[in-house]
Structures are given as structure tokens and as C-alpha cells.
JSON list of C-alpha atoms in Angstrom, two decimals:
[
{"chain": "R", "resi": 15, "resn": "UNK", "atom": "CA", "xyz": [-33.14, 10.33, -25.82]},
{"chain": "R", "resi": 16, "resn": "UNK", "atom": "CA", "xyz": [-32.91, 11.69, -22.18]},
{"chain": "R", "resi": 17, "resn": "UNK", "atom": "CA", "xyz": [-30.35, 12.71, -20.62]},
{"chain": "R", "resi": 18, "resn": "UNK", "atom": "CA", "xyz": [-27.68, 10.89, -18.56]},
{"chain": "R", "resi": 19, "resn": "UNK", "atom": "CA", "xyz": [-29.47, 11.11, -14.51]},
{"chain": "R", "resi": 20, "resn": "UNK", "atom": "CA", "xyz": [-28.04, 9.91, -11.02]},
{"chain": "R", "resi": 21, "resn": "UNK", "atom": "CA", "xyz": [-28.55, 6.17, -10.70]},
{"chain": "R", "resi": 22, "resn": "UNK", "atom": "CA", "xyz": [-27.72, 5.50, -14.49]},
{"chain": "R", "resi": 23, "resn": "UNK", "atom": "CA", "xyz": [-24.69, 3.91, -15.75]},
{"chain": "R", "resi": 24, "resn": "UNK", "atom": "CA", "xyz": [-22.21, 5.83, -17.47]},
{"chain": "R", "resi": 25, "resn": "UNK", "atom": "CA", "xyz": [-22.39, 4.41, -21.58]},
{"chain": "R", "resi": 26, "resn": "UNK", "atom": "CA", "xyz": [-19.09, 3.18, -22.74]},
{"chain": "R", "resi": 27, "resn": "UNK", "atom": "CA", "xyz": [-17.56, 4.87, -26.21]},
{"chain": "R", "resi": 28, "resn": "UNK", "atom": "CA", "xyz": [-14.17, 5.46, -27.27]},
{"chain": "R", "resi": 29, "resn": "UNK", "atom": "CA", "xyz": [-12.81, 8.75, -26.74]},
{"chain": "R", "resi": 30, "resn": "UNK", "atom": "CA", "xyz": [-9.16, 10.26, -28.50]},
{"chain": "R", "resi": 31, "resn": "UNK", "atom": "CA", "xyz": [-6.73, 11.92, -25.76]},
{"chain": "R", "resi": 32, "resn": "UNK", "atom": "CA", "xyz": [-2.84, 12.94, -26.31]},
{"chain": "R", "resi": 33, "resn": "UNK", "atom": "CA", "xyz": [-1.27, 11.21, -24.00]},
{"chain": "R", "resi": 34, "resn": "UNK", "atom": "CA", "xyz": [2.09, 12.50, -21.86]},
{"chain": "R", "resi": 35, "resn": "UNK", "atom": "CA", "xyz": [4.39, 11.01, -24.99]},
{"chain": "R", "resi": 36, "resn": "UNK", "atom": "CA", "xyz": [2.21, 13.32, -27.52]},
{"chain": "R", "resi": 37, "resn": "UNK", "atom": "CA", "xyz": [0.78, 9.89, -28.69]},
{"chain": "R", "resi": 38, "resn": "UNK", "atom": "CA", "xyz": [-2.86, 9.72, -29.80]},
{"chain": "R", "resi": 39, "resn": "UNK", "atom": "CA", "xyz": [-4.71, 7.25, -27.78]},
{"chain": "R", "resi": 40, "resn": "UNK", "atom": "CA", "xyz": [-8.19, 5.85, -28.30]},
{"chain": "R", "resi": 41, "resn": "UNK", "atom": "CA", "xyz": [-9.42, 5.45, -24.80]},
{"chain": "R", "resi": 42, "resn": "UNK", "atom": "CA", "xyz": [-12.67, 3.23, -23.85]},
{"chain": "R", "resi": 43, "resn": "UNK", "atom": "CA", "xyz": [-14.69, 4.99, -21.30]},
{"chain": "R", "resi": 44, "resn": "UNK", "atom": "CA", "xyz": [-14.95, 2.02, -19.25]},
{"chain": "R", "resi": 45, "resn": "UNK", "atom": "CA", "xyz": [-11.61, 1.28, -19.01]},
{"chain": "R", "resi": 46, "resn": "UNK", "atom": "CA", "xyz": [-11.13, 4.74, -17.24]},
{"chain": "R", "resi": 47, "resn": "UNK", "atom": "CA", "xyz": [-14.26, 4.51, -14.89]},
{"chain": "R", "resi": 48, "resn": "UNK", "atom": "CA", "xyz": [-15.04, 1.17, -13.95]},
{"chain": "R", "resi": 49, "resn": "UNK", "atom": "CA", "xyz": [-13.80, 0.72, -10.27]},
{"chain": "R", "resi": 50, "resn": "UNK", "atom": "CA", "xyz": [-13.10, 4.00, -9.72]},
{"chain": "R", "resi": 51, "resn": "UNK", "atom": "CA", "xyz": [-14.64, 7.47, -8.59]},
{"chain": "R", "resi": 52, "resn": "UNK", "atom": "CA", "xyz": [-14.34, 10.08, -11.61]},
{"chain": "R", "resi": 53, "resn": "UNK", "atom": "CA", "xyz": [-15.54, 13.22, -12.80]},
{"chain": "R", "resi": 54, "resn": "UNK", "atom": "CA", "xyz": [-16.96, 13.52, -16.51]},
{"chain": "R", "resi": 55, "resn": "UNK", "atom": "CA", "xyz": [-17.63, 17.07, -17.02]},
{"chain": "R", "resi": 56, "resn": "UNK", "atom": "CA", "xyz": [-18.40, 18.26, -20.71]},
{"chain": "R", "resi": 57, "resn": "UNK", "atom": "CA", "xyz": [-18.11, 21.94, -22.40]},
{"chain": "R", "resi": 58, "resn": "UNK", "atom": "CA", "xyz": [-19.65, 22.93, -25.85]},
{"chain": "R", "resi": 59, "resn": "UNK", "atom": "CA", "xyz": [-16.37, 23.97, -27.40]},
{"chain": "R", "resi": 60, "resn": "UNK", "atom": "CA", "xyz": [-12.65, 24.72, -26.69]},
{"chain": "R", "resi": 61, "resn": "UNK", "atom": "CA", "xyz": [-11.66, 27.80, -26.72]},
{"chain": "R", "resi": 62, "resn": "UNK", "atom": "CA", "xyz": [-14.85, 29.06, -26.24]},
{"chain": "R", "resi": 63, "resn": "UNK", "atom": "CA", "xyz": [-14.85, 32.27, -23.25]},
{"chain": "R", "resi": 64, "resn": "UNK", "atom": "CA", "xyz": [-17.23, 30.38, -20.27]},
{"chain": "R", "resi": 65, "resn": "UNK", "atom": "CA", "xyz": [-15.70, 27.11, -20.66]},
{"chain": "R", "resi": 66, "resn": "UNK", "atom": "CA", "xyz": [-11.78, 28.57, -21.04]},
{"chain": "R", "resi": 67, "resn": "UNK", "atom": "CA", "xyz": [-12.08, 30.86, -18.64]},
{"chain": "R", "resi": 68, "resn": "UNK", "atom": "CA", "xyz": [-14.22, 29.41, -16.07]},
{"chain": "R", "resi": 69, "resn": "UNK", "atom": "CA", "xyz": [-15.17, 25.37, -16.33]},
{"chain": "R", "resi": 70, "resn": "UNK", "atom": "CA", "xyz": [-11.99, 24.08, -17.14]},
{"chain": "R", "resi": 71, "resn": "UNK", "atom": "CA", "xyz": [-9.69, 26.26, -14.85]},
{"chain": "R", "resi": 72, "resn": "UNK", "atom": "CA", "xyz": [-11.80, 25.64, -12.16]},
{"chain": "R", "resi": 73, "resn": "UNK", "atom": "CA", "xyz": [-11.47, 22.10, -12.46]},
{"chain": "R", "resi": 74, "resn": "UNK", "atom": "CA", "xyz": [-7.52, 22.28, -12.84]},
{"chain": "R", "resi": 75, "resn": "UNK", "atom": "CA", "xyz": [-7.43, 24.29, -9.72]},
{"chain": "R", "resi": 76, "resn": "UNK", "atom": "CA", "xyz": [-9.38, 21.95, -8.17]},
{"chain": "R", "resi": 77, "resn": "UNK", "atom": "CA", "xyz": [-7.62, 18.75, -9.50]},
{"chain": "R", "resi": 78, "resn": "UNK", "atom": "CA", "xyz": [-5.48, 18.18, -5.76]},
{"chain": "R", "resi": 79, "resn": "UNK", "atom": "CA", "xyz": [-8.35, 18.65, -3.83]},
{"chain": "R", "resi": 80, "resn": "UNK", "atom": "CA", "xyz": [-10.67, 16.58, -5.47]},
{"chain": "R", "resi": 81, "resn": "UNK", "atom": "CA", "xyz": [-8.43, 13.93, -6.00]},
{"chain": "R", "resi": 82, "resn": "UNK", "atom": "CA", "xyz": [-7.66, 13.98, -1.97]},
{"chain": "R", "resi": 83, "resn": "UNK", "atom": "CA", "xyz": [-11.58, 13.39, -1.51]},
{"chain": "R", "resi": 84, "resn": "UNK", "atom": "CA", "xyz": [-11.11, 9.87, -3.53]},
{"chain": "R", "resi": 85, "resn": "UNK", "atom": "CA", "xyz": [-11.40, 11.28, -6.98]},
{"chain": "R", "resi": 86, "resn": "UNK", "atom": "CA", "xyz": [-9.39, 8.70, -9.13]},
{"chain": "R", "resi": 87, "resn": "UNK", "atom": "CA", "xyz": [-10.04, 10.43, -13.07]},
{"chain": "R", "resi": 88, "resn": "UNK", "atom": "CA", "xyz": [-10.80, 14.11, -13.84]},
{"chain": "R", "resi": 89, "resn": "UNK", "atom": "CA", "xyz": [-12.12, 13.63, -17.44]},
{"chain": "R", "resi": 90, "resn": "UNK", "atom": "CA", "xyz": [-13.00, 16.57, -19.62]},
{"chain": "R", "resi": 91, "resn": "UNK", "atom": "CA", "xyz": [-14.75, 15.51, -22.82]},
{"chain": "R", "resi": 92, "resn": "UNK", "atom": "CA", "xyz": [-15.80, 18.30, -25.61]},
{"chain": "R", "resi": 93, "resn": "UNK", "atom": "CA", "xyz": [-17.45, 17.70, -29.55]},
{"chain": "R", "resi": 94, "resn": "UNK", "atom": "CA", "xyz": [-13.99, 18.63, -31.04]},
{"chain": "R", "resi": 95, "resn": "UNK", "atom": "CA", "xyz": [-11.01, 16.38, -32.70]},
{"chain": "R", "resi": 96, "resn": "UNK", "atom": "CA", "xyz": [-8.27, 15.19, -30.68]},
{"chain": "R", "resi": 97, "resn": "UNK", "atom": "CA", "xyz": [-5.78, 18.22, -32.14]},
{"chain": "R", "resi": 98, "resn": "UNK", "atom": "CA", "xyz": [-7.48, 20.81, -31.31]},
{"chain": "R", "resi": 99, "resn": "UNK", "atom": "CA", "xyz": [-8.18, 19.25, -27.79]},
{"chain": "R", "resi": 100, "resn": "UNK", "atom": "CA", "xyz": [-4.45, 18.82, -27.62]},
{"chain": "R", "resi": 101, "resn": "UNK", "atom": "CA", "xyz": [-3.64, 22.74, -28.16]},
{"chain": "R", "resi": 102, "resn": "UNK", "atom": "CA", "xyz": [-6.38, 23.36, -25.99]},
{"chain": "R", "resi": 103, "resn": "UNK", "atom": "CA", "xyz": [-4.92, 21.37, -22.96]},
{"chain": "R", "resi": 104, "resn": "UNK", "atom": "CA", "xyz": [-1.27, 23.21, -23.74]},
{"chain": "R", "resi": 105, "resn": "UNK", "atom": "CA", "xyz": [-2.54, 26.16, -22.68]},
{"chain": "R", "resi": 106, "resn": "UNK", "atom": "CA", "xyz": [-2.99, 25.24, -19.29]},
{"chain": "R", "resi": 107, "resn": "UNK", "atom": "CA", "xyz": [0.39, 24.44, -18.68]},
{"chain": "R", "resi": 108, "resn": "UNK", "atom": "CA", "xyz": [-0.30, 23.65, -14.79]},
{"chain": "R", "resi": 109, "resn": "UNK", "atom": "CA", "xyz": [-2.65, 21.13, -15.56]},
{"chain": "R", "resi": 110, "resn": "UNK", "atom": "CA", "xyz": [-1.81, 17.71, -14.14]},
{"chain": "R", "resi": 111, "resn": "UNK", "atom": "CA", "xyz": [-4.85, 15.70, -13.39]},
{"chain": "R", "resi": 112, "resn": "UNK", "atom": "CA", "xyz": [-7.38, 16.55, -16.26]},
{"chain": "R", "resi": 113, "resn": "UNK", "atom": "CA", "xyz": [-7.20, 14.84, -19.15]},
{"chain": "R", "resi": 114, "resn": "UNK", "atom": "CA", "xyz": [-8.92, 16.43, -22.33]},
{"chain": "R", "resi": 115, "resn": "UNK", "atom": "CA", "xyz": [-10.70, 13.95, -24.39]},
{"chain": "R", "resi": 116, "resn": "UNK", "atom": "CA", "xyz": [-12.26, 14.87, -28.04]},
{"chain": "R", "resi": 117, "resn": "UNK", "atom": "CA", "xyz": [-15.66, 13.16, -29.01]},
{"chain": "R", "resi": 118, "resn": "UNK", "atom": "CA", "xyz": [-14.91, 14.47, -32.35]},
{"chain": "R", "resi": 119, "resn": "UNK", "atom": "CA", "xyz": [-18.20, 13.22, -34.39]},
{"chain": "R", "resi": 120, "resn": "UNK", "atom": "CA", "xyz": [-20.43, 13.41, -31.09]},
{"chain": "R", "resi": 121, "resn": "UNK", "atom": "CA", "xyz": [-21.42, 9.72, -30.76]},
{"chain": "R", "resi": 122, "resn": "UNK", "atom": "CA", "xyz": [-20.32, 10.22, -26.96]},
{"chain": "R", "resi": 123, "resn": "UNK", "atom": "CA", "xyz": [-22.24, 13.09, -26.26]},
{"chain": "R", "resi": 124, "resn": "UNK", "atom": "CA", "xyz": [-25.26, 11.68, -28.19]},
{"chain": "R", "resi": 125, "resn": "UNK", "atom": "CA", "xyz": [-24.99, 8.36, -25.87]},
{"chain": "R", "resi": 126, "resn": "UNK", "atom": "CA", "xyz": [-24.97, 10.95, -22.84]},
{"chain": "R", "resi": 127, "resn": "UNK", "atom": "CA", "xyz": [-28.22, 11.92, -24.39]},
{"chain": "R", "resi": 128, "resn": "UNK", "atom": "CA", "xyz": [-26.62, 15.35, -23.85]},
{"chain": "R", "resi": 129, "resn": "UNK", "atom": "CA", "xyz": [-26.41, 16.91, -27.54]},
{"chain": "R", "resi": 130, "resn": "UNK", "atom": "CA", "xyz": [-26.80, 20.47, -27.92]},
{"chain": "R", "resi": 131, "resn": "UNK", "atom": "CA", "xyz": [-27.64, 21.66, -31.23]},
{"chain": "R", "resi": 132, "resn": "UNK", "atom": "CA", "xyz": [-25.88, 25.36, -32.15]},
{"chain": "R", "resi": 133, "resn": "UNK", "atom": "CA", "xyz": [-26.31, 25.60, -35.50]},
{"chain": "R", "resi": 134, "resn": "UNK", "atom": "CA", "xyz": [-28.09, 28.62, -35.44]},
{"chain": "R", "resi": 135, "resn": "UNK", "atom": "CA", "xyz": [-24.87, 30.02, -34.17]},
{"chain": "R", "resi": 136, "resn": "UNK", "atom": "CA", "xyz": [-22.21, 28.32, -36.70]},
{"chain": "R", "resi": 137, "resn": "UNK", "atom": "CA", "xyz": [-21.29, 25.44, -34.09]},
{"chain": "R", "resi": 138, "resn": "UNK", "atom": "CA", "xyz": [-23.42, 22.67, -34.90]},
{"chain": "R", "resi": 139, "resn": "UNK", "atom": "CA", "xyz": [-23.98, 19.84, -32.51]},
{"chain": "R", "resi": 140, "resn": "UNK", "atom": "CA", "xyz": [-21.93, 20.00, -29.27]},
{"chain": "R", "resi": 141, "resn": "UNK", "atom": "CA", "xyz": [-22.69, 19.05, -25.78]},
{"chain": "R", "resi": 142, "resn": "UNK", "atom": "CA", "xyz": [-24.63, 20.80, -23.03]},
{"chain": "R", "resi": 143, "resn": "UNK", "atom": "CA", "xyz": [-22.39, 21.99, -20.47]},
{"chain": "R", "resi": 144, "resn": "UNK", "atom": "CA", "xyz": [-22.26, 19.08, -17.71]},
{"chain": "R", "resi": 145, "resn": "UNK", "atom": "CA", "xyz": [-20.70, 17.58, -15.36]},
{"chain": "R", "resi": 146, "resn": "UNK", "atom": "CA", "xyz": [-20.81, 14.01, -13.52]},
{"chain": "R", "resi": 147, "resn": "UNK", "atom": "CA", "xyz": [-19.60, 12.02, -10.59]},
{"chain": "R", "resi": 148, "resn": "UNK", "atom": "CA", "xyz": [-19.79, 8.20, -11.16]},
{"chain": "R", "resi": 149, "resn": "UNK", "atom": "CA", "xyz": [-18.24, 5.45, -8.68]},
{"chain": "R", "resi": 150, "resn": "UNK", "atom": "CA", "xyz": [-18.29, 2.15, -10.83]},
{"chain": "R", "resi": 151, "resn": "UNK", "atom": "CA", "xyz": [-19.61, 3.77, -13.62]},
{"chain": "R", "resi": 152, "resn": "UNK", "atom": "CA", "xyz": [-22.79, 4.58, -11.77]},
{"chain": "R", "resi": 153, "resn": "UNK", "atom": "CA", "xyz": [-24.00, 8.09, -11.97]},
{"chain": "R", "resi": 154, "resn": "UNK", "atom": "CA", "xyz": [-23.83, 9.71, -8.20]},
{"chain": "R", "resi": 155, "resn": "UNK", "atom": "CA", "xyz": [-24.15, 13.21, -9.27]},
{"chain": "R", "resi": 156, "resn": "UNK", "atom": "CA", "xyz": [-25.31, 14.75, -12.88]},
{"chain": "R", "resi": 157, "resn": "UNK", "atom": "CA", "xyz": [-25.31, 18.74, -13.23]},
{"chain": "R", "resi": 158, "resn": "UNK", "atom": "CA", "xyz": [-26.71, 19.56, -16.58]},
{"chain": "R", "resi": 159, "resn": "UNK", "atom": "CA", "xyz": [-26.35, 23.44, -16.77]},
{"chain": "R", "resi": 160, "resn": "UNK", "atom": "CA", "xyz": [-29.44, 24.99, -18.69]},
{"chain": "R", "resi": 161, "resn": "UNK", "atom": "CA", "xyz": [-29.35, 27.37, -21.92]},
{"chain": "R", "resi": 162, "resn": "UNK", "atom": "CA", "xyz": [-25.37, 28.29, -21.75]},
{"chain": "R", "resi": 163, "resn": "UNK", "atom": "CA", "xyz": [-25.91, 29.09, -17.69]},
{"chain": "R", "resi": 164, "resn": "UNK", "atom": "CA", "xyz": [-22.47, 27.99, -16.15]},
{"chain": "R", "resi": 165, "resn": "UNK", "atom": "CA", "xyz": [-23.60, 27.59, -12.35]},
{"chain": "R", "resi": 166, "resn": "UNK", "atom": "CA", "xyz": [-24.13, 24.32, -10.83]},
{"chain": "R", "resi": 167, "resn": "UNK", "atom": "CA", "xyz": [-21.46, 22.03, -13.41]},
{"chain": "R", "resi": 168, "resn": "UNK", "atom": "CA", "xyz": [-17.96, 23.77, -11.89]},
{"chain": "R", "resi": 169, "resn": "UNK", "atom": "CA", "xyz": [-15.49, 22.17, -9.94]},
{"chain": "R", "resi": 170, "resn": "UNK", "atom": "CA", "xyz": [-17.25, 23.58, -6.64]},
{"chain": "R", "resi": 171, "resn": "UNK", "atom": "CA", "xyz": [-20.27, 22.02, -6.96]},
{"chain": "R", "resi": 172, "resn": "UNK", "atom": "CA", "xyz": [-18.71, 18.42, -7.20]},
{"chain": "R", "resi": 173, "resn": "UNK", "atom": "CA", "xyz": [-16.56, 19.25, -4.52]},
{"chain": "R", "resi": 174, "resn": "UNK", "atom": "CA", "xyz": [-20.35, 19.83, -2.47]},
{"chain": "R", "resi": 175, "resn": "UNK", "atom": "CA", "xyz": [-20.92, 16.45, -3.58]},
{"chain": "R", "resi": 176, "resn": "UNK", "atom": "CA", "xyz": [-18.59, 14.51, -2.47]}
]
């Protein structure tokens, strides 16, 4: 399957999130991203050192700004289950605008045509490190990092884009 490219629509699929009331919600895609501008950026793993230390902090830094250049959603979406997505997010207790949403058997990713196998390595199938801008679902910007490189899916690229 190839991957997700500018001009494509973003596939629908339910993600899990924790919601503000600790309540585990089953969110459709489409329902967050049709009509509005939002950022879908994926990471191969939580906890993992690039994406903890880097991708997702950059984004939370970045939440105010982006959201002042129209951004309506921040969506962070990773092949894990909804719990440990939910301890991830708690350890960025300054987060406000990026919700962390589990794709925890990969269909999501798979749809994205963004699968990233890491067997080899004890991890299985994950995602590719990514990251998207879509306005009514369509696909404006798609930065698909290559072979575990973290350089053109962060926070400041979209912020380029927009």
C-alpha cells in the first residue's frame, strides 16, 4: 500500500484517547478532522528517546503557536494501547492541546499505508515517524521521516507550512 501523500484524503478509523475526565473514548478520525485544519503526526513508540525527547515536546511547545496560525486539532497517534498512551501523555504535564491517541492493533497506521515493521528489534509493527497537515481531511502537507531520521516531521517544519 503507499503511503498517505499531499492531495489524499485522510482514511477514517477509530482511535482510543483518555479524555480530561480519565474516561476512555473511542474517537472516529473524521469526526476530529473534517472541517477543520489539524496536525496528525505519528511516532513508533512511547517512551521511546527521539520521539520523548524531541517529536512530541516539540509539538507541545508549539501547541499556542500553531493553533494561532488556524490549527484547530494537534493529534498524536502511536501503535500502542490507550494505557500506556495515557501514562505517556502524564508526563508532559504542560501539555494542553495534543491529544495522544493509541492505534493499539495498527489498523490506523496500516490505512496510513505508513507501517513500519521492527521486529528485528523486539517492537514489531509500528508506524514510520510522520507527520501531516490536512484542512477537510485533505492532505496539505505529509513529512514521512526516512529510516528512524527525525528531521523534517517536528513541530517546525509544519509551522514552515502553514
Amino acid at each position: 500500500m503507499a503511503p498517505i501523500a499531499v492531495g489524499d484524503s485522510i482514511p477514517d478509523g477509530t482511535l482510543a484517547w483518555f479524555d480530561e475526565n480519565d474516561q476512555l473514548q473511542q474517537l472516529p478520525m473524521h469526526s476530529l478532522a473534517k472541517g477543520k485544519k489539524v496536525i496528525l503526526f505519528g511516532v513508533p513508540g512511547a517512551f521511546t528517546p527521539t520521539c520523548s525527547m524531541q517529536h512530541v515536546p516539540g509539538f507541545i511547545s508549539k501547541a499556542e503557536e500553531l493553533k494561532s496560525k488556524g490549527v484547530d486539532e494537534v493529534l498524536l497517534v502511536s501503535v500502542n494501547d490507550p494505557f500506556v498512551m495515557k501514562a505517556w501523555a502524564k508526563t508532559y504535564p504542560d501539555n494542553k492541546h495534543v491529544k495522544f491517541l493509541a492505534d493499539g492493533s495498527g489498523t490506523y497506521t496500516h490505512a496510513l499505508g505508513l507501517e513500519l515493521d521492527l521486529s528485528g528489534e523486539g517492537l514489531g509493527i509500528r508506524s514510520q515517524r510522520f507527520a501531516l497537515l490536512a484542512d477537510d481531511l485533505k492532505v496539505k502537507v505529509a513529512n514521512i521521516e526516512e529510516d528512524g531520521a527525525f528531521t523534517i516531521s517536528g513541530a517546525d517544519e509544519i509551522l514552515k507550512a502553514l
